[in-house]
Coordinates of C-alpha atoms in Angstrom, one line a residue:
X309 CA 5.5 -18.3 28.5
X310 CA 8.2 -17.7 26.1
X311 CA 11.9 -18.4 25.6
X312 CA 13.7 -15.6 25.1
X313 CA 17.2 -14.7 22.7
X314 CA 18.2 -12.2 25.1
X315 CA 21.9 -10.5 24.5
X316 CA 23.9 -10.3 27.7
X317 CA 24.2 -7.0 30.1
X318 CA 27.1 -6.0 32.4
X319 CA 25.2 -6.1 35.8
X320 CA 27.9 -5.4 38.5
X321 CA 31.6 -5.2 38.3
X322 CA 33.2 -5.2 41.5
X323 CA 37.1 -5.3 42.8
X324 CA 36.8 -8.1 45.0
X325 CA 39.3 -7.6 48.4
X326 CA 41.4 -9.4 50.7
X327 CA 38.5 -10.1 53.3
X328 CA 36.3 -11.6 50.2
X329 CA 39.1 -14.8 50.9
X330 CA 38.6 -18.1 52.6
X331 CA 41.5 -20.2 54.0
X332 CA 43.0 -21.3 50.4
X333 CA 43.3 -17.4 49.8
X334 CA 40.6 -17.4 47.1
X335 CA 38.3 -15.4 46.7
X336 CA 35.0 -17.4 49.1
X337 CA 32.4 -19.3 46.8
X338 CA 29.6 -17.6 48.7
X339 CA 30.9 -13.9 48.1
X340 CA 30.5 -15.0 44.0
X341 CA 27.4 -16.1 44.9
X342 CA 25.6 -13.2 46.4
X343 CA 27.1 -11.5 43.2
X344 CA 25.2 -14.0 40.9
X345 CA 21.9 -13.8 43.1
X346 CA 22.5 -9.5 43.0
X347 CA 22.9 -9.6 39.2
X348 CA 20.6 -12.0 38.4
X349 CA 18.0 -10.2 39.9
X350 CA 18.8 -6.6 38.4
X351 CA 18.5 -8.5 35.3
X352 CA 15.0 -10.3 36.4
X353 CA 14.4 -6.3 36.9
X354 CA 14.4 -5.8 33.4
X355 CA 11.1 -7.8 32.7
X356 CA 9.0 -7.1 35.0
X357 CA 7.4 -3.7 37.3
X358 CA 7.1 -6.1 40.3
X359 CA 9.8 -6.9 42.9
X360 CA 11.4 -10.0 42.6
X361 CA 12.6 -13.1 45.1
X362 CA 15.0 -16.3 44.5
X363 CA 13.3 -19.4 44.4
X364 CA 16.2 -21.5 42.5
X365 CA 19.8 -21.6 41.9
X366 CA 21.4 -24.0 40.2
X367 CA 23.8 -25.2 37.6
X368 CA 26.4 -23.6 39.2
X369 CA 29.9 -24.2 38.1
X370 CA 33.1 -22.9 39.2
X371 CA 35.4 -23.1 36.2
X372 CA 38.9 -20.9 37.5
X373 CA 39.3 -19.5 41.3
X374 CA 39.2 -15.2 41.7
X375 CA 41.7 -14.0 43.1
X376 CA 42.0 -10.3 45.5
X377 CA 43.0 -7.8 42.9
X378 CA 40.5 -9.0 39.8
X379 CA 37.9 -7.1 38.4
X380 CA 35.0 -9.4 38.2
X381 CA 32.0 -8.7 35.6
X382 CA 28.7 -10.6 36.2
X383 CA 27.1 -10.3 32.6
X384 CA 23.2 -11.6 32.8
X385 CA 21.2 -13.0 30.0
X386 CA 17.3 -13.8 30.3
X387 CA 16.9 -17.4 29.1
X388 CA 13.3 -17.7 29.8
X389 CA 10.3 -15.2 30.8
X390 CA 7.0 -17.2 32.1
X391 CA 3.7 -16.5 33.7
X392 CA 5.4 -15.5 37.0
X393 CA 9.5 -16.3 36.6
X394 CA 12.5 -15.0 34.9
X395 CA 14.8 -17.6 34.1
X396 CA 18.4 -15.8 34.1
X397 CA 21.7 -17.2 33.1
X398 CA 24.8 -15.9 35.1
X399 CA 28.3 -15.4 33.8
X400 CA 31.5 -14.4 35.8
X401 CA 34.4 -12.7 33.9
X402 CA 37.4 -12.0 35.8
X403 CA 40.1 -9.5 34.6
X404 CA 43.2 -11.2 36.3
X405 CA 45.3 -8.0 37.7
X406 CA 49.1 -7.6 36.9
X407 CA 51.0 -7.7 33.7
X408 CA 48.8 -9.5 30.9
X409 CA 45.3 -8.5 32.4
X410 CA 44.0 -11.4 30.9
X411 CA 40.5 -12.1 30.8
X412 CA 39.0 -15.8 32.0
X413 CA 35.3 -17.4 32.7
X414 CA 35.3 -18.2 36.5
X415 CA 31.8 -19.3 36.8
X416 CA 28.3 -19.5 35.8
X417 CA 24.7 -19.8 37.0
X418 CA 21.7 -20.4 36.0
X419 CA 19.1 -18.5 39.0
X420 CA 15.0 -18.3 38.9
X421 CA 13.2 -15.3 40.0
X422 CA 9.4 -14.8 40.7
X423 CA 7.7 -11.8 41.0
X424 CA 5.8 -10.7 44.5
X425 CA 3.4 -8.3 45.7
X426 CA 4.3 -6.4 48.4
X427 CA 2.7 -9.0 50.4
X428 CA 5.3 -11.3 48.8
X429 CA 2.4 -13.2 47.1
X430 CA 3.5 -14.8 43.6
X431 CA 2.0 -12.6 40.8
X432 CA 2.0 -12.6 37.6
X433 CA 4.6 -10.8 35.5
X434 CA 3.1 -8.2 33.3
X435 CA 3.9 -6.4 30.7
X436 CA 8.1 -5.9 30.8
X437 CA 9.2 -2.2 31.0
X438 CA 9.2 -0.1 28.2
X439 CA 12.1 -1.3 25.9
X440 CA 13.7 1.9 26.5
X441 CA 13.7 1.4 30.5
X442 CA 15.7 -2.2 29.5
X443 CA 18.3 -1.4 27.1
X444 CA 22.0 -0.8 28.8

């Protein structure tokens, strides 16, 4: 097991749209969370050959609302790589459309992956990719 200094990667950057919104015309927690779960995993990715599967999501914290227009970055970090988990930290930039285009920190996760065979047994991560096969 190790900890890992990771620097951060742009995983996904979407345009999020009006049928993203719940009833306060916001753009719907669980839309911005399938985004975390999507890059966390491409992130997971990066360390291992094997597939990966949620098992944990948590310290999730909604610091500003999204709004239909933004541009929304999910920028991953790998915290912590163990036997058969990636630990990846989550954070949500949005790009506010209109005039200033200002940039603000909506959220942020912290999600677990484990690696699976294609039996979806828990297996052991391996060596990570080639270095060149995880730089952005």
């Amino acid at each position: 097991m190790s900890d890992l200094p990771s620097p951060r990667h742009l995983a996904i950057r979407v345009v999020l749209l009006p049928k993203d919104t719940n009833a306060h015309g916001t753009i719907f927690g669980g839309v911005i969370l399938s985004q975390i779960d999507l890059a966390g995993a491409e992130e997971a990715r990066r360390w291992t050959h094997h597939s990966v599967v949620t098992v944990a999501m948590d310290a999730v914290e909604f610091h500003e609302p999204v709004y239909v227009g933004d541009v929304v970055s999910f920028w991953t970090r790998c915290e912590r790589r163990g036997n058969t988990s990636v630990t990846v930290h989550v954070e949500v930039e949005a790009q506010r459309s209109g005039g200033a285009r200002e940039t603000v920190k909506v959220t942020e996760a912290k999600v677990v992956y484990v690696a699976v065979d294609r039996g979806s047994r828990k297996v052991a991560l391996g060596e990570p990719p080639a270095l060149s096969d995880r730089a952005s």
